[in-house]
Amino acid sequence: MPGQKTMKLATTSLVAVLSLSACPAPGNLTITTSTVPPGNVDAAYDVPLETEGGTAPLHFEVTEGDLPAGIDLDADTGELRGTPTEAGVLPFTVRAGDAGGARAEQSLLLRVFANPPPRITTTALRSAVVGRPYSLGLQAVDGKPPFTWSKGAGALVAGLSLEPSGLVDGSATATGTSQVELVATDANAQQARATFAIAAYLEVAVAPATLPDATASSPYSVTFQASGGLPPYRYTLAGGSLPDGVSLDAAGHLAGTPALAGTWMFSVQVHDESGQAPGKLYALVVN
């Protein structure tokens, strides 16, 4: 019927309009990458070019200039990949094309340095003790010195700061732990990044302050007690000597039967898991 034919034509036209509106406009393809990071001779390089719009699949090519020796442009993925073999500064132009015939070009500059990229060689940050001065120098190699240090994500424990020279210093004001990203930037503006954990603890204290006297040929026993720091604690004899018949174990038990009267001077050192190892001098009088 005439009415049904008109409705069918209208429906077909609407479907066609919707189909056209769902397809990306051919001219909307753009290369959004405007700069690429530098590379280094003999160091692997892999940087993708970012695009917007267009109709997949895309195709990439270099239309002007040359890529550094050892670097190629993947025609299908748009990745700059390879291992540079020569230093230099090379300008080039890349073109991206899509399945609909759209084209986009971008001029880029790739710098290749002769030296290796910088590396941070510091592997850990020593724990801090609340109220005690703290100083630790960060280390980096390769790249092009001098290095300028800065913080990325995270933070140091309260009371500590990072100097541009790479010195972490200050005095922790409270206990706690944190994660911090440290960044070393060399003279070529290349960066090395590493994330560290750092903690602050109370200072380890040892009790008792003094030892009770012992009696020759009589059993003697004292247990040292530590606080602060990070348990467990381990006790050692750091200097001096104990009476014959008396010994100190790792758990802090000073026990035995002294054989002779006299006065013995010795130092007890306490090791905890935070790296502290304070010592305390004692005198044991045997009557």
PDB file of C-alpha atoms in Angstrom:
ATOM      1  CA  MET A   1       0.000   0.000   0.000  1.00  0.00           C
ATOM      2  CA  PRO A   2       1.211   3.612  -0.631  1.00  0.00           C
ATOM      3  CA  GLY A   3       1.222   4.413   3.095  1.00  0.00           C
ATOM      4  CA  GLN A   4       3.311   1.348   3.965  1.00  0.00           C
ATOM      5  CA  LYS A   5       5.816   2.136   1.166  1.00  0.00           C
ATOM      6  CA  THR A   6       6.253   5.668   2.448  1.00  0.00           C
ATOM      7  CA  MET A   7       6.796   4.400   6.012  1.00  0.00           C
ATOM      8  CA  LYS A   8       9.352   1.817   4.792  1.00  0.00           C
ATOM      9  CA  LEU A   9      11.307   4.472   2.899  1.00  0.00           C
ATOM     10  CA  ALA A  10      11.277   6.750   5.937  1.00  0.00           C
ATOM     11  CA  THR A  11      12.511   3.938   8.199  1.00  0.00           C
ATOM     12  CA  THR A  12      15.283   3.036   5.743  1.00  0.00           C
ATOM     13  CA  SER A  13      16.402   6.671   5.567  1.00  0.00           C
ATOM     14  CA  LEU A  14      16.444   6.937   9.367  1.00  0.00           C
ATOM     15  CA  VAL A  15      18.597   3.788   9.670  1.00  0.00           C
ATOM     16  CA  ALA A  16      20.999   5.186   7.081  1.00  0.00           C
ATOM     17  CA  VAL A  17      21.266   8.512   8.946  1.00  0.00           C
ATOM     18  CA  LEU A  18      21.887   6.711  12.258  1.00  0.00           C
ATOM     19  CA  SER A  19      24.533   4.497  10.643  1.00  0.00           C
ATOM     20  CA  LEU A  20      26.363   7.504   9.201  1.00  0.00           C
ATOM     21  CA  SER A  21      26.237   9.406  12.489  1.00  0.00           C
ATOM     22  CA  ALA A  22      27.721   6.385  14.334  1.00  0.00           C
ATOM     23  CA  CYS A  23      30.847   6.359  12.125  1.00  0.00           C
ATOM     24  CA  PRO A  24      33.745   8.674  13.132  1.00  0.00           C
ATOM     25  CA  ALA A  25      34.276  11.593  10.797  1.00  0.00           C
ATOM     26  CA  PRO A  26      37.283  10.831   8.558  1.00  0.00           C
ATOM     27  CA  GLY A  27      38.949  14.141   9.346  1.00  0.00           C
ATOM     28  CA  ASN A  28      38.957  13.649  13.142  1.00  0.00           C
ATOM     29  CA  LEU A  29      42.208  11.626  13.290  1.00  0.00           C
ATOM     30  CA  THR A  30      44.979  13.379  15.234  1.00  0.00           C
ATOM     31  CA  ILE A  31      48.363  12.389  16.658  1.00  0.00           C
ATOM     32  CA  THR A  32      48.281  13.644  20.231  1.00  0.00           C
ATOM     33  CA  THR A  33      51.914  12.813  21.051  1.00  0.00           C
ATOM     34  CA  SER A  34      53.802  16.096  20.729  1.00  0.00           C
ATOM     35  CA  THR A  35      57.099  15.133  22.376  1.00  0.00           C
ATOM     36  CA  VAL A  36      58.955  11.880  22.951  1.00  0.00           C
ATOM     37  CA  PRO A  37      61.408  11.144  25.771  1.00  0.00           C
ATOM     38  CA  PRO A  38      65.125  10.974  24.979  1.00  0.00           C
ATOM     39  CA  GLY A  39      66.925   7.691  24.530  1.00  0.00           C
ATOM     40  CA  ASN A  40      70.386   6.386  25.317  1.00  0.00           C
ATOM     41  CA  VAL A  41      72.939   4.502  23.260  1.00  0.00           C
ATOM     42  CA  ASP A  42      72.728   0.747  23.894  1.00  0.00           C
ATOM     43  CA  ALA A  43      69.576   1.121  26.052  1.00  0.00           C
ATOM     44  CA  ALA A  44      66.244  -0.347  24.907  1.00  0.00           C
ATOM     45  CA  TYR A  45      63.711   2.244  23.751  1.00  0.00           C
ATOM     46  CA  ASP A  46      59.951   1.671  23.447  1.00  0.00           C
ATOM     47  CA  VAL A  47      57.570   4.633  23.192  1.00  0.00           C
ATOM     48  CA  PRO A  48      54.063   4.433  21.682  1.00  0.00           C
ATOM     49  CA  LEU A  49      52.589   7.296  19.659  1.00  0.00           C
ATOM     50  CA  GLU A  50      49.153   8.280  20.940  1.00  0.00           C
ATOM     51  CA  THR A  51      46.254   9.144  18.622  1.00  0.00           C
ATOM     52  CA  GLU A  52      42.622  10.257  18.839  1.00  0.00           C
ATOM     53  CA  GLY A  53      39.750   9.612  16.458  1.00  0.00           C
ATOM     54  CA  GLY A  54      39.987   7.875  13.115  1.00  0.00           C
ATOM     55  CA  THR A  55      38.755   4.472  12.066  1.00  0.00           C
ATOM     56  CA  ALA A  56      40.773   1.359  12.862  1.00  0.00           C
ATOM     57  CA  PRO A  57      43.050  -0.069  11.678  1.00  0.00           C
ATOM     58  CA  LEU A  58      45.626   2.715  11.655  1.00  0.00           C
ATOM     59  CA  HIS A  59      48.866   2.811   9.696  1.00  0.00           C
ATOM     60  CA  PHE A  60      51.995   4.748  10.662  1.00  0.00           C
ATOM     61  CA  GLU A  61      54.988   5.904   8.629  1.00  0.00           C
ATOM     62  CA  VAL A  62      57.851   8.391   8.731  1.00  0.00           C
ATOM     63  CA  THR A  63      57.340  10.951   5.981  1.00  0.00           C
ATOM     64  CA  GLU A  64      60.256  13.325   6.616  1.00  0.00           C
ATOM     65  CA  GLY A  65      63.613  13.088   8.337  1.00  0.00           C
ATOM     66  CA  ASP A  66      65.247  10.007   9.792  1.00  0.00           C
ATOM     67  CA  LEU A  67      64.896   7.998  12.965  1.00  0.00           C
ATOM     68  CA  PRO A  68      68.029   7.401  15.063  1.00  0.00           C
ATOM     69  CA  ALA A  69      70.067   4.368  14.028  1.00  0.00           C
ATOM     70  CA  GLY A  70      68.625   1.312  15.757  1.00  0.00           C
ATOM     71  CA  ILE A  71      65.103   2.770  16.159  1.00  0.00           C
ATOM     72  CA  ASP A  72      62.146   1.764  13.957  1.00  0.00           C
ATOM     73  CA  LEU A  73      58.508   2.848  13.769  1.00  0.00           C
ATOM     74  CA  ASP A  74      56.034  -0.038  13.921  1.00  0.00           C
ATOM     75  CA  ALA A  75      53.653   0.596  11.012  1.00  0.00           C
ATOM     76  CA  ASP A  76      50.740  -1.140  12.748  1.00  0.00           C
ATOM     77  CA  THR A  77      51.038  -0.036  16.378  1.00  0.00           C
ATOM     78  CA  GLY A  78      52.795   3.306  16.094  1.00  0.00           C
ATOM     79  CA  GLU A  79      55.509   2.306  18.566  1.00  0.00           C
ATOM     80  CA  LEU A  80      59.024   3.697  18.333  1.00  0.00           C
ATOM     81  CA  ARG A  81      61.128   0.660  19.248  1.00  0.00           C
ATOM     82  CA  GLY A  82      64.685  -0.505  19.230  1.00  0.00           C
ATOM     83  CA  THR A  83      68.098   0.125  20.742  1.00  0.00           C
ATOM     84  CA  PRO A  84      69.866   3.320  19.633  1.00  0.00           C
ATOM     85  CA  THR A  85      73.415   2.799  18.418  1.00  0.00           C
ATOM     86  CA  GLU A  86      74.499   6.410  17.897  1.00  0.00           C
ATOM     87  CA  ALA A  87      74.064   9.641  19.838  1.00  0.00           C
ATOM     88  CA  GLY A  88      72.430  12.624  18.177  1.00  0.00           C
ATOM     89  CA  VAL A  89      69.393  14.860  17.807  1.00  0.00           C
ATOM     90  CA  LEU A  90      67.113  13.892  14.940  1.00  0.00           C
ATOM     91  CA  PRO A  91      63.902  15.672  13.825  1.00  0.00           C
ATOM     92  CA  PHE A  92      61.335  13.659  11.881  1.00  0.00           C
ATOM     93  CA  THR A  93      57.682  13.721  10.863  1.00  0.00           C
ATOM     94  CA  VAL A  94      55.267  10.831  11.345  1.00  0.00           C
ATOM     95  CA  ARG A  95      51.996  10.302   9.532  1.00  0.00           C
ATOM     96  CA  ALA A  96      49.017   8.249  10.747  1.00  0.00           C
ATOM     97  CA  GLY A  97      46.354   7.079   8.328  1.00  0.00           C
ATOM     98  CA  ASP A  98      43.059   5.328   9.088  1.00  0.00           C
ATOM     99  CA  ALA A  99      40.758   2.952   7.225  1.00  0.00           C
ATOM    100  CA  GLY A 100      38.535   5.842   6.134  1.00  0.00           C
ATOM    101  CA  GLY A 101      41.286   7.751   4.416  1.00  0.00           C
ATOM    102  CA  ALA A 102      41.933  10.312   7.155  1.00  0.00           C
ATOM    103  CA  ARG A 103      45.527  11.479   7.623  1.00  0.00           C
ATOM    104  CA  ALA A 104      47.347  13.212  10.458  1.00  0.00           C
ATOM    105  CA  GLU A 105      50.962  14.329  10.771  1.00  0.00           C
ATOM    106  CA  GLN A 106      53.162  15.336  13.709  1.00  0.00           C
ATOM    107  CA  SER A 107      56.707  16.691  13.789  1.00  0.00           C
ATOM    108  CA  LEU A 108      58.836  15.196  16.561  1.00  0.00           C
ATOM    109  CA  LEU A 109      62.388  15.380  17.872  1.00  0.00           C
ATOM    110  CA  LEU A 110      64.227  12.392  19.327  1.00  0.00           C
ATOM    111  CA  ARG A 111      67.437  13.029  21.249  1.00  0.00           C
ATOM    112  CA  VAL A 112      69.803  10.138  21.934  1.00  0.00           C
ATOM    113  CA  PHE A 113      72.457  10.571  24.624  1.00  0.00           C
ATOM    114  CA  ALA A 114      75.802   8.801  24.513  1.00  0.00           C
ATOM    115  CA  ASN A 115      75.752   7.990  28.238  1.00  0.00           C
ATOM    116  CA  PRO A 116      73.534   5.355  29.906  1.00  0.00           C
ATOM    117  CA  PRO A 117      70.363   6.535  31.685  1.00  0.00           C
ATOM    118  CA  PRO A 118      70.751   7.360  35.398  1.00  0.00           C
ATOM    119  CA  ARG A 119      70.253   4.643  38.023  1.00  0.00           C
ATOM    120  CA  ILE A 120      69.585   4.973  41.746  1.00  0.00           C
ATOM    121  CA  THR A 121      71.930   2.640  43.629  1.00  0.00           C
ATOM    122  CA  THR A 122      70.625   3.324  47.138  1.00  0.00           C
ATOM    123  CA  THR A 123      68.675   0.190  48.057  1.00  0.00           C
ATOM    124  CA  ALA A 124      67.066   1.136  51.387  1.00  0.00           C
ATOM    125  CA  LEU A 125      66.527   4.016  53.798  1.00  0.00           C
ATOM    126  CA  ARG A 126      67.826   3.452  57.307  1.00  0.00           C
ATOM    127  CA  SER A 127      65.206   3.717  60.055  1.00  0.00           C
ATOM    128  CA  ALA A 128      65.107   6.948  62.059  1.00  0.00           C
ATOM    129  CA  VAL A 129      65.092   7.305  65.851  1.00  0.00           C
ATOM    130  CA  VAL A 130      62.693   9.888  67.271  1.00  0.00           C
ATOM    131  CA  GLY A 131      64.600  12.875  68.625  1.00  0.00           C
ATOM    132  CA  ARG A 132      67.948  11.780  67.219  1.00  0.00           C
ATOM    133  CA  PRO A 133      69.760  13.496  64.298  1.00  0.00           C
ATOM    134  CA  TYR A 134      69.352  11.636  61.009  1.00  0.00           C
ATOM    135  CA  SER A 135      71.566  11.918  57.923  1.00  0.00           C
ATOM    136  CA  LEU A 136      71.729   9.676  54.858  1.00  0.00           C
ATOM    137  CA  GLY A 137      73.160  10.471  51.420  1.00  0.00           C
ATOM    138  CA  LEU A 138      71.368   9.048  48.373  1.00  0.00           C
ATOM    139  CA  GLN A 139      73.468   7.589  45.568  1.00  0.00           C
ATOM    140  CA  ALA A 140      72.980   7.410  41.789  1.00  0.00           C
ATOM    141  CA  VAL A 141      75.240   6.383  38.902  1.00  0.00           C
ATOM    142  CA  ASP A 142      75.414   6.625  35.103  1.00  0.00           C
ATOM    143  CA  GLY A 143      73.471   9.442  33.479  1.00  0.00           C
ATOM    144  CA  LYS A 144      75.222  12.808  33.332  1.00  0.00           C
ATOM    145  CA  PRO A 145      76.100  14.254  36.759  1.00  0.00           C
ATOM    146  CA  PRO A 146      75.333  16.311  38.707  1.00  0.00           C
ATOM    147  CA  PHE A 147      72.061  14.854  39.972  1.00  0.00           C
ATOM    148  CA  THR A 148      69.236  16.858  41.450  1.00  0.00           C
ATOM    149  CA  TRP A 149      67.030  14.959  43.889  1.00  0.00           C
ATOM    150  CA  SER A 150      63.336  15.452  44.548  1.00  0.00           C
ATOM    151  CA  LYS A 151      60.335  13.616  45.982  1.00  0.00           C
ATOM    152  CA  GLY A 152      57.618  12.029  43.912  1.00  0.00           C
ATOM    153  CA  ALA A 153      54.593  10.347  45.442  1.00  0.00           C
ATOM    154  CA  GLY A 154      54.426   9.714  49.178  1.00  0.00           C
ATOM    155  CA  ALA A 155      56.354  11.378  51.978  1.00  0.00           C
ATOM    156  CA  LEU A 156      59.200  10.917  54.421  1.00  0.00           C
ATOM    157  CA  VAL A 157      58.428  10.435  58.105  1.00  0.00           C
ATOM    158  CA  ALA A 158      57.642  13.655  60.003  1.00  0.00           C
ATOM    159  CA  GLY A 159      60.744  15.678  60.772  1.00  0.00           C
ATOM    160  CA  LEU A 160      62.889  14.483  57.852  1.00  0.00           C
ATOM    161  CA  SER A 161      63.463  16.344  54.584  1.00  0.00           C
ATOM    162  CA  LEU A 162      65.236  15.777  51.265  1.00  0.00           C
ATOM    163  CA  GLU A 163      67.868  18.231  50.028  1.00  0.00           C
ATOM    164  CA  PRO A 164      68.404  18.702  46.249  1.00  0.00           C
ATOM    165  CA  SER A 165      71.910  17.317  46.799  1.00  0.00           C
ATOM    166  CA  GLY A 166      70.404  13.958  47.808  1.00  0.00           C
ATOM    167  CA  LEU A 167      70.870  14.318  51.564  1.00  0.00           C
ATOM    168  CA  VAL A 168      67.998  13.055  53.704  1.00  0.00           C
ATOM    169  CA  ASP A 169      68.366  14.750  57.075  1.00  0.00           C
ATOM    170  CA  GLY A 170      66.554  16.143  60.087  1.00  0.00           C
ATOM    171  CA  SER A 171      65.198  14.568  63.250  1.00  0.00           C
ATOM    172  CA  ALA A 172      62.084  12.400  63.351  1.00  0.00           C
ATOM    173  CA  THR A 173      59.378  13.922  65.522  1.00  0.00           C
ATOM    174  CA  ALA A 174      57.003  10.962  65.795  1.00  0.00           C
ATOM    175  CA  THR A 175      56.943   7.225  65.284  1.00  0.00           C
ATOM    176  CA  GLY A 176      55.431   5.845  62.092  1.00  0.00           C
ATOM    177  CA  THR A 177      56.164   4.361  58.685  1.00  0.00           C
ATOM    178  CA  SER A 178      55.708   5.727  55.191  1.00  0.00           C
ATOM    179  CA  GLN A 179      56.449   5.109  51.520  1.00  0.00           C
ATOM    180  CA  VAL A 180      58.185   7.732  49.396  1.00  0.00           C
ATOM    181  CA  GLU A 181      59.269   7.898  45.754  1.00  0.00           C
ATOM    182  CA  LEU A 182      62.661   9.539  45.260  1.00  0.00           C
ATOM    183  CA  VAL A 183      63.685  10.991  41.900  1.00  0.00           C
ATOM    184  CA  ALA A 184      67.206  11.643  40.615  1.00  0.00           C
ATOM    185  CA  THR A 185      67.349  14.040  37.640  1.00  0.00           C
ATOM    186  CA  ASP A 186      70.644  14.283  35.752  1.00  0.00           C
ATOM    187  CA  ALA A 187      72.096  17.163  33.714  1.00  0.00           C
ATOM    188  CA  ASN A 188      70.311  15.860  30.594  1.00  0.00           C
ATOM    189  CA  ALA A 189      66.952  16.050  32.432  1.00  0.00           C
ATOM    190  CA  GLN A 190      66.683  12.255  32.410  1.00  0.00           C
ATOM    191  CA  GLN A 191      65.246  10.752  35.568  1.00  0.00           C
ATOM    192  CA  ALA A 192      65.625   7.655  37.683  1.00  0.00           C
ATOM    193  CA  ARG A 193      62.901   6.781  40.197  1.00  0.00           C
ATOM    194  CA  ALA A 194      62.764   4.406  43.150  1.00  0.00           C
ATOM    195  CA  THR A 195      60.233   3.892  45.943  1.00  0.00           C
ATOM    196  CA  PHE A 196      61.428   3.326  49.500  1.00  0.00           C
ATOM    197  CA  ALA A 197      59.889   2.494  52.851  1.00  0.00           C
ATOM    198  CA  ILE A 198      61.103   4.419  55.881  1.00  0.00           C
ATOM    199  CA  ALA A 199      60.161   4.132  59.540  1.00  0.00           C
ATOM    200  CA  ALA A 200      60.769   6.059  62.738  1.00  0.00           C
ATOM    201  CA  TYR A 201      60.987   4.350  66.143  1.00  0.00           C
ATOM    202  CA  LEU A 202      61.513   5.343  69.741  1.00  0.00           C
ATOM    203  CA  GLU A 203      65.062   5.007  71.003  1.00  0.00           C
ATOM    204  CA  VAL A 204      65.861   1.617  72.535  1.00  0.00           C
ATOM    205  CA  ALA A 205      66.311   1.827  76.317  1.00  0.00           C
ATOM    206  CA  VAL A 206      67.748  -0.904  78.533  1.00  0.00           C
ATOM    207  CA  ALA A 207      66.852  -1.764  82.134  1.00  0.00           C
ATOM    208  CA  PRO A 208      67.799  -2.195  84.915  1.00  0.00           C
ATOM    209  CA  ALA A 209      69.904   0.914  85.451  1.00  0.00           C
ATOM    210  CA  THR A 210      72.253  -0.947  87.806  1.00  0.00           C
ATOM    211  CA  LEU A 211      72.772  -4.578  88.785  1.00  0.00           C
ATOM    212  CA  PRO A 212      72.179  -6.047  92.236  1.00  0.00           C
ATOM    213  CA  ASP A 213      75.237  -7.465  93.979  1.00  0.00           C
ATOM    214  CA  ALA A 214      76.058 -11.145  93.752  1.00  0.00           C
ATOM    215  CA  THR A 215      77.562 -13.505  96.275  1.00  0.00           C
ATOM    216  CA  ALA A 216      80.409 -15.850  95.491  1.00  0.00           C
ATOM    217  CA  SER A 217      79.351 -19.525  95.188  1.00  0.00           C
ATOM    218  CA  SER A 218      75.647 -18.558  95.219  1.00  0.00           C
ATOM    219  CA  PRO A 219      73.303 -18.683  92.214  1.00  0.00           C
ATOM    220  CA  TYR A 220      72.730 -15.301  90.531  1.00  0.00           C
ATOM    221  CA  SER A 221      70.116 -14.283  87.953  1.00  0.00           C
ATOM    222  CA  VAL A 222      69.071 -10.988  86.341  1.00  0.00           C
ATOM    223  CA  THR A 223      67.047 -10.468  83.169  1.00  0.00           C
ATOM    224  CA  PHE A 224      67.646  -7.325  81.095  1.00  0.00           C
ATOM    225  CA  GLN A 225      64.574  -5.556  79.704  1.00  0.00           C
ATOM    226  CA  ALA A 226      64.497  -3.360  76.590  1.00  0.00           C
ATOM    227  CA  SER A 227      61.860  -0.936  75.326  1.00  0.00           C
ATOM    228  CA  GLY A 228      61.411   1.198  72.223  1.00  0.00           C
ATOM    229  CA  GLY A 229      62.718   0.299  68.798  1.00  0.00           C
ATOM    230  CA  LEU A 230      61.300  -2.726  67.037  1.00  0.00           C
ATOM    231  CA  PRO A 231      61.271  -6.071  68.903  1.00  0.00           C
ATOM    232  CA  PRO A 232      62.462  -8.761  69.134  1.00  0.00           C
ATOM    233  CA  TYR A 233      65.651  -7.806  70.964  1.00  0.00           C
ATOM    234  CA  ARG A 234      68.963  -9.654  71.009  1.00  0.00           C
ATOM    235  CA  TYR A 235      71.551  -9.134  73.742  1.00  0.00           C
ATOM    236  CA  THR A 236      75.317  -9.521  73.445  1.00  0.00           C
ATOM    237  CA  LEU A 237      78.355  -8.858  75.591  1.00  0.00           C
ATOM    238  CA  ALA A 238      80.007  -5.896  73.827  1.00  0.00           C
ATOM    239  CA  GLY A 239      83.011  -5.375  76.062  1.00  0.00           C
ATOM    240  CA  GLY A 240      84.592  -6.126  79.411  1.00  0.00           C
ATOM    241  CA  SER A 241      84.258  -9.490  81.142  1.00  0.00           C
ATOM    242  CA  LEU A 242      81.883 -11.445  83.358  1.00  0.00           C
ATOM    243  CA  PRO A 243      82.807 -13.355  86.520  1.00  0.00           C
ATOM    244  CA  ASP A 244      83.743 -16.984  85.995  1.00  0.00           C
ATOM    245  CA  GLY A 245      80.571 -19.057  86.183  1.00  0.00           C
ATOM    246  CA  VAL A 246      78.253 -16.258  84.911  1.00  0.00           C
ATOM    247  CA  SER A 247      77.095 -15.869  81.292  1.00  0.00           C
ATOM    248  CA  LEU A 248      74.726 -13.730  79.212  1.00  0.00           C
ATOM    249  CA  ASP A 249      72.410 -15.310  76.623  1.00  0.00           C
ATOM    250  CA  ALA A 250      70.751 -13.705  73.597  1.00  0.00           C
ATOM    251  CA  ALA A 251      67.428 -13.364  75.437  1.00  0.00           C
ATOM    252  CA  GLY A 252      69.024 -11.094  78.041  1.00  0.00           C
ATOM    253  CA  HIS A 253      69.400 -13.568  80.907  1.00  0.00           C
ATOM    254  CA  LEU A 254      72.497 -12.911  83.009  1.00  0.00           C
ATOM    255  CA  ALA A 255      72.823 -15.989  85.214  1.00  0.00           C
ATOM    256  CA  GLY A 256      75.196 -18.426  86.846  1.00  0.00           C
ATOM    257  CA  THR A 257      77.179 -18.995  90.030  1.00  0.00           C
ATOM    258  CA  PRO A 258      80.143 -16.627  90.381  1.00  0.00           C
ATOM    259  CA  ALA A 259      83.245 -18.401  91.616  1.00  0.00           C
ATOM    260  CA  LEU A 260      85.214 -15.477  93.071  1.00  0.00           C
ATOM    261  CA  ALA A 261      84.543 -12.179  94.839  1.00  0.00           C
ATOM    262  CA  GLY A 262      85.415  -8.945  93.044  1.00  0.00           C
ATOM    263  CA  THR A 263      84.024  -6.255  90.742  1.00  0.00           C
ATOM    264  CA  TRP A 264      83.554  -6.883  87.008  1.00  0.00           C
ATOM    265  CA  MET A 265      82.869  -4.150  84.422  1.00  0.00           C
ATOM    266  CA  PHE A 266      81.173  -5.047  81.143  1.00  0.00           C
ATOM    267  CA  SER A 267      78.943  -3.591  78.443  1.00  0.00           C
ATOM    268  CA  VAL A 268      75.646  -5.081  77.275  1.00  0.00           C
ATOM    269  CA  GLN A 269      74.523  -4.270  73.736  1.00  0.00           C
ATOM    270  CA  VAL A 270      70.915  -4.599  72.571  1.00  0.00           C
ATOM    271  CA  HIS A 271      70.120  -5.201  68.905  1.00  0.00           C
ATOM    272  CA  ASP A 272      66.584  -4.638  67.612  1.00  0.00           C
ATOM    273  CA  GLU A 273      64.921  -5.068  64.205  1.00  0.00           C
ATOM    274  CA  SER A 274      65.051  -1.355  63.375  1.00  0.00           C
ATOM    275  CA  GLY A 275      68.848  -1.389  63.267  1.00  0.00           C
ATOM    276  CA  GLN A 276      69.500   0.168  66.654  1.00  0.00           C
ATOM    277  CA  ALA A 277      72.255  -1.329  68.815  1.00  0.00           C
ATOM    278  CA  PRO A 278      72.763   0.771  71.946  1.00  0.00           C
ATOM    279  CA  GLY A 279      75.146  -0.381  74.654  1.00  0.00           C
ATOM    280  CA  LYS A 280      75.056   0.123  78.415  1.00  0.00           C
ATOM    281  CA  LEU A 281      77.959  -0.189  80.848  1.00  0.00           C
ATOM    282  CA  TYR A 282      77.415  -2.211  84.023  1.00  0.00           C
ATOM    283  CA  ALA A 283      79.381  -3.083  87.139  1.00  0.00           C
ATOM    284  CA  LEU A 284      78.724  -6.416  88.851  1.00  0.00           C
ATOM    285  CA  VAL A 285      79.965  -6.639  92.431  1.00  0.00           C
ATOM    286  CA  VAL A 286      80.477 -10.144  93.788  1.00  0.00           C
ATOM    287  CA  ASN A 287      80.711 -10.180  97.591  1.00  0.00           C
TER     288      ASN A 287
END
